[in-house]
Coordinates of N, CA, C and O in Angstrom, one line a residue:
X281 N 0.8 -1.2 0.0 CA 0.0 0.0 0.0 C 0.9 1.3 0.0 O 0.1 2.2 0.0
X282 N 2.3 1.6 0.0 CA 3.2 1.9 -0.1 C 2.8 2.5 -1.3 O 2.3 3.5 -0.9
X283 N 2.8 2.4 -2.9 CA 3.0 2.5 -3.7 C 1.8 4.0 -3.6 O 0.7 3.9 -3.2
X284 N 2.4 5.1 -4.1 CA 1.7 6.0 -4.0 C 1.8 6.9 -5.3 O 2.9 7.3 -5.7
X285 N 0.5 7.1 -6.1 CA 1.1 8.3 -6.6 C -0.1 9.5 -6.6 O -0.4 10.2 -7.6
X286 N -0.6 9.6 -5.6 CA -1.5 10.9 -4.9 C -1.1 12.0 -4.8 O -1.8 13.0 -5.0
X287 N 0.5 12.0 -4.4 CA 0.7 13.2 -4.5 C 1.5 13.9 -5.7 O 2.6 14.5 -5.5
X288 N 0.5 13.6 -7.3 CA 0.9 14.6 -8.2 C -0.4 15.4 -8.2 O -1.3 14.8 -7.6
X289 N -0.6 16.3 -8.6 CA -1.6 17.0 -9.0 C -2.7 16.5 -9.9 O -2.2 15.9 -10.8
X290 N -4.3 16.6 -9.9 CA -5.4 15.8 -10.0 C -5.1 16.3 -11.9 O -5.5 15.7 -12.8
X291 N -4.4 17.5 -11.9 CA -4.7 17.9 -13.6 C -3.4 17.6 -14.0 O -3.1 18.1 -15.0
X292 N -2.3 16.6 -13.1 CA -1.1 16.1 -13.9 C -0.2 16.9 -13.7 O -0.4 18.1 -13.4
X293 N 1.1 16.3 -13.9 CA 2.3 16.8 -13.4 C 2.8 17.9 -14.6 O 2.1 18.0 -15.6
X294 N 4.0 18.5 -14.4 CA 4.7 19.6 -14.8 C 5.1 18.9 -16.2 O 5.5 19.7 -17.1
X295 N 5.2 17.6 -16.6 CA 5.7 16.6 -17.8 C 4.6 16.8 -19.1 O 4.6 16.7 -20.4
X296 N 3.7 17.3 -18.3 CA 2.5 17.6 -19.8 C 1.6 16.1 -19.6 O 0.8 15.7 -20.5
X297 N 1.6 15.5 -18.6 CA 0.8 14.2 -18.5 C -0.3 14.3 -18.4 O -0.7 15.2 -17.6
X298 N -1.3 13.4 -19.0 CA -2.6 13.7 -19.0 C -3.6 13.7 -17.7 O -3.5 12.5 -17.4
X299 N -4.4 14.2 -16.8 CA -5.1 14.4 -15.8 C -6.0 12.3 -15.5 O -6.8 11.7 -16.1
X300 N -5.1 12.1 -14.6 CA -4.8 10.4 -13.9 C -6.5 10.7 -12.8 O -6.9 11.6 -12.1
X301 N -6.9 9.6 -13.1 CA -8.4 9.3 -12.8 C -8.2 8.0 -11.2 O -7.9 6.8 -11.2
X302 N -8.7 8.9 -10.2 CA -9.2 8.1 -9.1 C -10.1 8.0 -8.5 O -10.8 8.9 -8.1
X303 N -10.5 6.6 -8.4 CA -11.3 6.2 -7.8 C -11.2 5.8 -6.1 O -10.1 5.4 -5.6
X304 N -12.4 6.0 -5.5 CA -12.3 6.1 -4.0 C -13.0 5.0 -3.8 O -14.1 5.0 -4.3
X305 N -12.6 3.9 -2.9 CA -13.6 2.9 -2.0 C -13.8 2.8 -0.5 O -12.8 2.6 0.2
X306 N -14.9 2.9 0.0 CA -14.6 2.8 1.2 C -14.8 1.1 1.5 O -15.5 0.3 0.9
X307 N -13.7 0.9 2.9 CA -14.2 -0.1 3.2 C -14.7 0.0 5.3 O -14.1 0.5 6.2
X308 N -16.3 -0.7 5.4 CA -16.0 -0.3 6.7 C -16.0 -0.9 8.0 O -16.7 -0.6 9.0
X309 N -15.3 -1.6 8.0 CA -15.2 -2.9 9.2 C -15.9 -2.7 10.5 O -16.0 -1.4 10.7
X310 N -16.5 -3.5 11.5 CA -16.8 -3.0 12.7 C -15.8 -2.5 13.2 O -14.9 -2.6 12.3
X311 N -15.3 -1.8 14.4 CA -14.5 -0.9 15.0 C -13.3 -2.4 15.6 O -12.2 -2.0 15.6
X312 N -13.6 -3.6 16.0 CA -13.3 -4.9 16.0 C -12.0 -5.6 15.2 O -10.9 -5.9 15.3
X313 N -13.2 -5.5 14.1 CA -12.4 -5.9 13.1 C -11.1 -4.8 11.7 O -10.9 -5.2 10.6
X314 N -10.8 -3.9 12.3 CA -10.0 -3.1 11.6 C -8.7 -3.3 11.2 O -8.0 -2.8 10.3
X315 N -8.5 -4.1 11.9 CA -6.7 -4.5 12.1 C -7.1 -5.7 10.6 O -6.5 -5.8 9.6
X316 N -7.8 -6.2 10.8 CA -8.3 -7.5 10.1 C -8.5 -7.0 8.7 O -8.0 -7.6 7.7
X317 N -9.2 -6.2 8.7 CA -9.3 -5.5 7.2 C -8.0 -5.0 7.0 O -7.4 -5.7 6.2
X318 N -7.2 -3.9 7.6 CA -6.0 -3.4 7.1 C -4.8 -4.5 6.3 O -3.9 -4.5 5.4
X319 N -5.3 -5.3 7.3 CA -4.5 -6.9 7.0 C -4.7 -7.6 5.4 O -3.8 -7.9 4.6
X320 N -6.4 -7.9 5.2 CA -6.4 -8.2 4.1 C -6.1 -6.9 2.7 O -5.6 -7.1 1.6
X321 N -6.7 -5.6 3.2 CA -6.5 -5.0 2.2 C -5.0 -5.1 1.9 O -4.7 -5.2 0.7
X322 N -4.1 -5.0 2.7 CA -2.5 -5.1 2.3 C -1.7 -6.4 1.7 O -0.7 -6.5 1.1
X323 N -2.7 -7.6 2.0 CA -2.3 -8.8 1.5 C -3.2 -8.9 -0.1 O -2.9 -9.7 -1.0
X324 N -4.4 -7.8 -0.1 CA -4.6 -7.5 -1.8 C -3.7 -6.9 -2.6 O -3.2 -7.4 -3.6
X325 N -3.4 -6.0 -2.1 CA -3.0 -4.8 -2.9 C -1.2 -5.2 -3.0 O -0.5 -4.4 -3.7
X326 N -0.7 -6.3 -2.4 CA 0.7 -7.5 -2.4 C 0.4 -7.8 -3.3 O 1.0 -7.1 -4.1
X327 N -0.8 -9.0 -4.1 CA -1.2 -9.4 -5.0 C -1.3 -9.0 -6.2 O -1.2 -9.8 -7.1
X328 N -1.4 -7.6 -6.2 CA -2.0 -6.1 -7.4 C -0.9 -5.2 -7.2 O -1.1 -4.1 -6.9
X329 N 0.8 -6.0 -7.3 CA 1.6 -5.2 -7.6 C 1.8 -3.9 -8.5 O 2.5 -2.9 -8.2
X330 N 1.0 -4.0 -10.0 CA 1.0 -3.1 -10.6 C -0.3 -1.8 -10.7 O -0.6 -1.1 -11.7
X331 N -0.9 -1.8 -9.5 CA -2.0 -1.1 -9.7 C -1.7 -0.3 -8.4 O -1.7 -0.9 -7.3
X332 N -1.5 1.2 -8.4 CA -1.0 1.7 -7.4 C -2.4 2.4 -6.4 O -3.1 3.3 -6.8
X333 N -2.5 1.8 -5.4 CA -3.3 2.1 -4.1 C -2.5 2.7 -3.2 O -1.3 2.7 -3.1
X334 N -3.6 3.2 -2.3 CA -3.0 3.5 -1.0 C -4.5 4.2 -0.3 O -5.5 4.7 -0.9
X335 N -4.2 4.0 1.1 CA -5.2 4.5 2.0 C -5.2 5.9 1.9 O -4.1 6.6 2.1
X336 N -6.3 6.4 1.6 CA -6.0 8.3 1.2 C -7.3 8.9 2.6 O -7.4 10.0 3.1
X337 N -8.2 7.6 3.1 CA -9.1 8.1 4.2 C -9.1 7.8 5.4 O -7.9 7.4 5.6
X338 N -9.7 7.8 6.6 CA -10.4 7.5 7.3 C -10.4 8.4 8.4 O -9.8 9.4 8.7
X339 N -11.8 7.7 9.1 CA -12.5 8.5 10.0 C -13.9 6.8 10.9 O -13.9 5.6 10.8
X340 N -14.7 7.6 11.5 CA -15.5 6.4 12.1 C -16.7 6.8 12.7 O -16.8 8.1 12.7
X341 N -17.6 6.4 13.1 CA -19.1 6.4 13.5 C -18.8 5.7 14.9 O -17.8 5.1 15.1
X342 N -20.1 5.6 16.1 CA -20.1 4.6 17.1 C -20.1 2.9 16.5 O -20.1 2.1 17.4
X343 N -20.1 2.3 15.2 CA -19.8 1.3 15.2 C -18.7 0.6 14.3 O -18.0 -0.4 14.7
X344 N -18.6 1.1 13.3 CA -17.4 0.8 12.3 C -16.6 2.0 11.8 O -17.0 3.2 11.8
X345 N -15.2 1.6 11.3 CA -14.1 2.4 10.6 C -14.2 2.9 9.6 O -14.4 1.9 9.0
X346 N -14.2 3.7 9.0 CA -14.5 3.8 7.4 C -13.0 3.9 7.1 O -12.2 4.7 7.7
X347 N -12.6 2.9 6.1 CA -11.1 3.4 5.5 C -11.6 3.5 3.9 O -12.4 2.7 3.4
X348 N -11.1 4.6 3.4 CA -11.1 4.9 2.4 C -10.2 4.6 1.2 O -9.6 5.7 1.0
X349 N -9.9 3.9 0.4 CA -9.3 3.4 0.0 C -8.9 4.0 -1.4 O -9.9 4.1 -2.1
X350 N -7.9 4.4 -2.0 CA -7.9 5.1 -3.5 C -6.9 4.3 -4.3 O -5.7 3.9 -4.1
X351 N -8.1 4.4 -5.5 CA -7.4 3.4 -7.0 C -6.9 4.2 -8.1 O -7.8 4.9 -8.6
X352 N -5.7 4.3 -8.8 CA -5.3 5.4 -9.3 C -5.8 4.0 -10.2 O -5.6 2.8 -9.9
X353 N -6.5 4.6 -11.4 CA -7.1 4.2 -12.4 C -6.2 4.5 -13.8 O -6.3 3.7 -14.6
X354 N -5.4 5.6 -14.0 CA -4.5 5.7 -15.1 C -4.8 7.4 -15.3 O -5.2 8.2 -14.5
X355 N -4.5 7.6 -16.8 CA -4.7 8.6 -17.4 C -5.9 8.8 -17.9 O -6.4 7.7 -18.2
X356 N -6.8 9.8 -18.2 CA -8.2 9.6 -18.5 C -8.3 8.9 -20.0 O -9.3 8.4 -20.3
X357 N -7.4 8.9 -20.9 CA -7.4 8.8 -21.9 C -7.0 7.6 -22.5 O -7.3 7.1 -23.5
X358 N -6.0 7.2 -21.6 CA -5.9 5.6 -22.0 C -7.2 4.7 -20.9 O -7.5 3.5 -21.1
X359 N -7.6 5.1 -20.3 CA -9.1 4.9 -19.2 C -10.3 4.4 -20.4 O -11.0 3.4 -20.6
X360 N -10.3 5.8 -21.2 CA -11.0 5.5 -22.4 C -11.2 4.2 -23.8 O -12.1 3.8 -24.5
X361 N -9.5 3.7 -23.8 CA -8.9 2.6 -24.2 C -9.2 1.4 -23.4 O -9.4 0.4 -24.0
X362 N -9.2 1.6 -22.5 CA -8.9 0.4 -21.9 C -7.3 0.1 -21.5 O -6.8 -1.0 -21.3
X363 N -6.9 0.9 -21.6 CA -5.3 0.5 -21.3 C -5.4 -0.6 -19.9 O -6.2 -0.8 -19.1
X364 N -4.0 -1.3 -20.2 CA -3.4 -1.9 -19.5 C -3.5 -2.1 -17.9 O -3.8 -2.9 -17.0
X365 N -3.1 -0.5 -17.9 CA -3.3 -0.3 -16.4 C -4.7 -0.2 -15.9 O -5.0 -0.5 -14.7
X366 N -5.5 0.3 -16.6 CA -7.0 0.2 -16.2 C -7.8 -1.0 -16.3 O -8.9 -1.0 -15.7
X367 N -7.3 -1.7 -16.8 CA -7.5 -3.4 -16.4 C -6.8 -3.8 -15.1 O -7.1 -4.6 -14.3
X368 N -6.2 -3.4 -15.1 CA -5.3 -4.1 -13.5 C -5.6 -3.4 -12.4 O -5.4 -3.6 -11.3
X369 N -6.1 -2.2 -13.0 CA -6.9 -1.5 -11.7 C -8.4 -1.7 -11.4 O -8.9 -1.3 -10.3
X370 N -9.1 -2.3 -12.5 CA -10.4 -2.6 -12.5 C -10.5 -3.8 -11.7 O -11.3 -3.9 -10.8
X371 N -9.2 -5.1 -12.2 CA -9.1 -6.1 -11.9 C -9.4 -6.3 -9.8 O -10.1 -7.0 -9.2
X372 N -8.6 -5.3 -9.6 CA -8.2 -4.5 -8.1 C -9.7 -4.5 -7.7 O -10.3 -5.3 -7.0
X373 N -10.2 -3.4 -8.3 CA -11.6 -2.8 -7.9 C -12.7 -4.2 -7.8 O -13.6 -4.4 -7.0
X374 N -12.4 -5.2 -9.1 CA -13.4 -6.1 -8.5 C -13.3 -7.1 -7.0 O -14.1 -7.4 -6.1
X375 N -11.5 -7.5 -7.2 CA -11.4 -8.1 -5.9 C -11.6 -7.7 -4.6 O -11.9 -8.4 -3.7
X376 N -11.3 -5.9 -4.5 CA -11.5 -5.8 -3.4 C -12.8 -6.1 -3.0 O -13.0 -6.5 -1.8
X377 N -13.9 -5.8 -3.8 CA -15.7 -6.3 -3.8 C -15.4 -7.4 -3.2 O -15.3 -7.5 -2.0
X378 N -15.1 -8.7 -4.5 CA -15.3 -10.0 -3.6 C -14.5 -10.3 -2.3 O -14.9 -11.1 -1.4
X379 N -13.4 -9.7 -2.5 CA -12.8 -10.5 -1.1 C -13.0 -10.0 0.1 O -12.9 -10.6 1.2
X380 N -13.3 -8.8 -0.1 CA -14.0 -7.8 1.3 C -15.0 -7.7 1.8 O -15.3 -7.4 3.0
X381 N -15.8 -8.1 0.7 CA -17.1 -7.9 1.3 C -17.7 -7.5 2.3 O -18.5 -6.6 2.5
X382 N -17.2 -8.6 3.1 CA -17.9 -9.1 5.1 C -17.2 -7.4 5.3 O -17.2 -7.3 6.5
X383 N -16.7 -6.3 4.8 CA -16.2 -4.8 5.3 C -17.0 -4.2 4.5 O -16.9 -2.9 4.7
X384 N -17.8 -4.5 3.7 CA -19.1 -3.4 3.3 C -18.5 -2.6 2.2 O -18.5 -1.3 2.4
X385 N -17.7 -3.2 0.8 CA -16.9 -1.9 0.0 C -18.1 -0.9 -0.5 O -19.2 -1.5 -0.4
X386 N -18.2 0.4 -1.1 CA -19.1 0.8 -1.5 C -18.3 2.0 -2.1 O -17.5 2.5 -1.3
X387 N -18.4 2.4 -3.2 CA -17.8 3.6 -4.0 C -18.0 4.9 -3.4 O -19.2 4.9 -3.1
X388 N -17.4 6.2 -3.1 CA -17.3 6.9 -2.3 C -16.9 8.3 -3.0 O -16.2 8.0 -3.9
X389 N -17.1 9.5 -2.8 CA -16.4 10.4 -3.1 C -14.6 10.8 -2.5 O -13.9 10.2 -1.6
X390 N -14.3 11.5 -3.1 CA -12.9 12.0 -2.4 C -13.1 12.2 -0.8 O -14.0 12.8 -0.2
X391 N -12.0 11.7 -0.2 CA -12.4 12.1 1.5 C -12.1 13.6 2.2 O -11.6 14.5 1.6
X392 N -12.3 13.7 3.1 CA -11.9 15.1 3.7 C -10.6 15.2 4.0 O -9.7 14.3 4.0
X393 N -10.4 16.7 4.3 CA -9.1 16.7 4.5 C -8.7 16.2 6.0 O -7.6 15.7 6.2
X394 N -9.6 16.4 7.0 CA -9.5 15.1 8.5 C -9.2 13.6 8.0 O -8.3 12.8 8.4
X395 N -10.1 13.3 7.2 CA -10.1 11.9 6.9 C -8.7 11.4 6.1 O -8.2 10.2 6.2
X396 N -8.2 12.7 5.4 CA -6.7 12.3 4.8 C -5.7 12.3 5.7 O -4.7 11.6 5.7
X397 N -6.1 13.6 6.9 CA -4.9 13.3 7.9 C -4.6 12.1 8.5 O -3.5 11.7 8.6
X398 N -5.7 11.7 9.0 CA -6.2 10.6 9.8 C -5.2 9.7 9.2 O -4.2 9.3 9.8
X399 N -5.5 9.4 7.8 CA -5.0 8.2 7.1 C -2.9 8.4 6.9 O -2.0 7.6 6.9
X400 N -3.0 9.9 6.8 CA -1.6 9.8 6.7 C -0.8 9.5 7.9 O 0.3 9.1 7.9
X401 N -1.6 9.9 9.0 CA -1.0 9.5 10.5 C -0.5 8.3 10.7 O 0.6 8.0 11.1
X402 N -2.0 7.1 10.1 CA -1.8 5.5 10.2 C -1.0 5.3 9.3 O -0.7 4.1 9.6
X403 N -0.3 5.6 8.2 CA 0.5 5.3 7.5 C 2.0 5.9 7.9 O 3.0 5.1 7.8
X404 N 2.1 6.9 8.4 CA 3.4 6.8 9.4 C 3.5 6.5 10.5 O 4.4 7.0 11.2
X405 N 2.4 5.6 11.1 CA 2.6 4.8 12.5 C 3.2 3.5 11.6 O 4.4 3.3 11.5
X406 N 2.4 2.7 10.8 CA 2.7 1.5 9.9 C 4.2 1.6 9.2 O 4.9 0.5 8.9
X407 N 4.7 3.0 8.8 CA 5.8 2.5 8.4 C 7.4 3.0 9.4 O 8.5 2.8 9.1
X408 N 6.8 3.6 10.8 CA 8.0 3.9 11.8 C 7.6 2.2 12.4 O 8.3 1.9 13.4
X409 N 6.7 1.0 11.7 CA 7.1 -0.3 12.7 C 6.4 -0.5 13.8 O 6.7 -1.5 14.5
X410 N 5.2 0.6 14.2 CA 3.9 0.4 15.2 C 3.0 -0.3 14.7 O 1.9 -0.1 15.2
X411 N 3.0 -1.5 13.4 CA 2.2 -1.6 12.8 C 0.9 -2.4 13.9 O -0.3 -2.3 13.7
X412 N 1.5 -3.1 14.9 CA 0.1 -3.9 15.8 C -0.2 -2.6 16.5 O -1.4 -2.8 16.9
X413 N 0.2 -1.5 17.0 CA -0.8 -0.9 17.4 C -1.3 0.5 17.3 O -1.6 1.3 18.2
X414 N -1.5 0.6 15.2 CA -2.2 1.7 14.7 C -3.5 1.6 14.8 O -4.1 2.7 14.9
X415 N -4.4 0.2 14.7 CA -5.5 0.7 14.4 C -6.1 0.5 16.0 O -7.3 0.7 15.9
X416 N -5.8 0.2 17.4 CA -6.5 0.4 18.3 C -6.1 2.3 18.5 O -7.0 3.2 18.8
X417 N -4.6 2.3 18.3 CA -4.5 3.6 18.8 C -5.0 4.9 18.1 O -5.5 5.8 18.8
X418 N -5.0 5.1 16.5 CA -5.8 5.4 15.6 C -7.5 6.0 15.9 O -7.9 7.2 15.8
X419 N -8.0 5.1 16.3 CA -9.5 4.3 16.4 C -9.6 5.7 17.4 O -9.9 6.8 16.9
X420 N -9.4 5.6 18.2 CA -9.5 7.3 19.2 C -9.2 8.4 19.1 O -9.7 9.3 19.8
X421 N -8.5 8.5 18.3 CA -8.3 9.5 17.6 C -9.0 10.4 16.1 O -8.8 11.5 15.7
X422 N -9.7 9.3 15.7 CA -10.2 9.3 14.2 C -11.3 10.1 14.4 O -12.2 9.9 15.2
X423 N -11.1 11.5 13.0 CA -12.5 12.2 12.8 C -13.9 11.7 12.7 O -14.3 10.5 12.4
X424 N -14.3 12.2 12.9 CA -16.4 11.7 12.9 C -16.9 11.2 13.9 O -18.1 10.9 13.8
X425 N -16.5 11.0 14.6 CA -16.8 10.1 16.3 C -18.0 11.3 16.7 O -17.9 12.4 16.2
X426 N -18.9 11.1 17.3 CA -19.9 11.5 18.1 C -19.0 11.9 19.4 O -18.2 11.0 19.7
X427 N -19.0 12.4 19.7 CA -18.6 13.0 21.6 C -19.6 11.5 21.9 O -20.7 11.1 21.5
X428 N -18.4 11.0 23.0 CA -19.3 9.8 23.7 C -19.9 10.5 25.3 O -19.4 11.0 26.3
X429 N -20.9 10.3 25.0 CA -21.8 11.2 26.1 C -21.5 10.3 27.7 O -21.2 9.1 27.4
X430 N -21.4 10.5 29.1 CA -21.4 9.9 29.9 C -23.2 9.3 29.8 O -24.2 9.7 29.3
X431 N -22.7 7.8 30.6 CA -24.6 7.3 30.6 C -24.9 7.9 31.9 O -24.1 7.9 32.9
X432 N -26.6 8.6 31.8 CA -26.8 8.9 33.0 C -27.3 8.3 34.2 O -27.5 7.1 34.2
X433 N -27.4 8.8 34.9 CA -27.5 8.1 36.5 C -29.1 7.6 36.5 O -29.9 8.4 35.9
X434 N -29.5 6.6 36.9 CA -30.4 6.4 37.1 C -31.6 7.5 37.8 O -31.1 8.1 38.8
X435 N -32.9 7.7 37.4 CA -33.8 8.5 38.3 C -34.0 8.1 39.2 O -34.2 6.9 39.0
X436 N -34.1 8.4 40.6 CA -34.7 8.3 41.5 C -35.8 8.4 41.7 O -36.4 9.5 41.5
X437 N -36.5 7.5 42.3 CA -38.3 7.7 42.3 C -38.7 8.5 43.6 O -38.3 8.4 44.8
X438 N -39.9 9.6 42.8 CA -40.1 10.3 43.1 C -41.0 10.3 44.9 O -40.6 9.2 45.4
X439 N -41.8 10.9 45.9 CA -41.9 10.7 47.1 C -43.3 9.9 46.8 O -43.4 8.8 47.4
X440 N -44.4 10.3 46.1 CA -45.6 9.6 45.7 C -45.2 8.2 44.9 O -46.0 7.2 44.9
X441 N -43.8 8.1 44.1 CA -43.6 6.6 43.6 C -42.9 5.2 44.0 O -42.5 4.3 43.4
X442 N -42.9 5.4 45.1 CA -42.7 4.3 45.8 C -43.3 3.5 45.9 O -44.4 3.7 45.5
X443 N -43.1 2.2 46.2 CA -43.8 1.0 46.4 C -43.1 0.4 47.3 O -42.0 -0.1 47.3
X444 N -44.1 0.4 48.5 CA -43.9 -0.9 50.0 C -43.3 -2.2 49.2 O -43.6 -2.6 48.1
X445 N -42.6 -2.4 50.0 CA -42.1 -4.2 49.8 C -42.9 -4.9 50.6 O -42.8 -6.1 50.7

């Protein structure tokens, strides 16, 4: 998941290269299972040496992670061909469907700019060698969380609601 090339510009580099088309997937595991997904997506994306990915999201809800996942799809214009690389990134895009599934893939817009931080954070915990403990430590940290409210105290019943034993 290393393999990055996000950071050229969305209308192409200074070479005159044509404006490179990505696609975003989210995947979103229960809060549980995160380590488990990060796991298989990295043993995909081992598999799909020539299709360059990388985690460009995440953030979370009270029950699952959303990682956001980005498929550099090629140039728009060999995209239109069918080039090479857009087969092997398509190829990408289907596996991650079947093999993920049980993480809910679903096509997504570009993420926020929290949700990029987020992601760039877990990617230099993963590559300083913290890799077993980014996604518990991550997980508390991560944009979108609800403020977890304290539970409140029980009511006490009132002087008329009592009941004799």
């Amino acid at each position: 998941m290393a393999r990055n090339a996000f950071t050229a510009s969305a209308t192409g580099d200074e070479a005159g290269e044509p404006e490179s088309v990505v696609v975003h997937v989210q995947l979103r595991p229960r809060r549980g299972a995160t380590r488990k997904c990060l796991a298989a997506l990295a043993a995909l994306a081992a598999e799909h040496q020539d299709v360059v990915v990388a985690v460009t999201g995440l953030s979370k809800d009270d029950r699952v992670v959303r990682v956001t996942v980005g498929v550099d799809l090629g140039p728009r214009t060999a995209i239109a061909k069918f080039s090479p690389q857009a087969q092997a990134a398509y190829a990408f895009v289907s596996a991650l469907f079947t093999s993920l599934y049980d993480h809910m893939p679903v096509y997504t817009a570009e993420p926020s700019g929290a949700e990029r931080a987020a992601a760039t954070a877990l990617l230099e915990h993963a590559a300083a060698g913290a890799a077993r403990a980014e996604a518990a430590d991550l997980i508390d940290v991560l944009p979108g969380a609800a403020a977890a409210s304290p539970v409140p105290a029980p009511r006490l019943p009132g002087p008329g609601e009592r009941i004799p034993a």
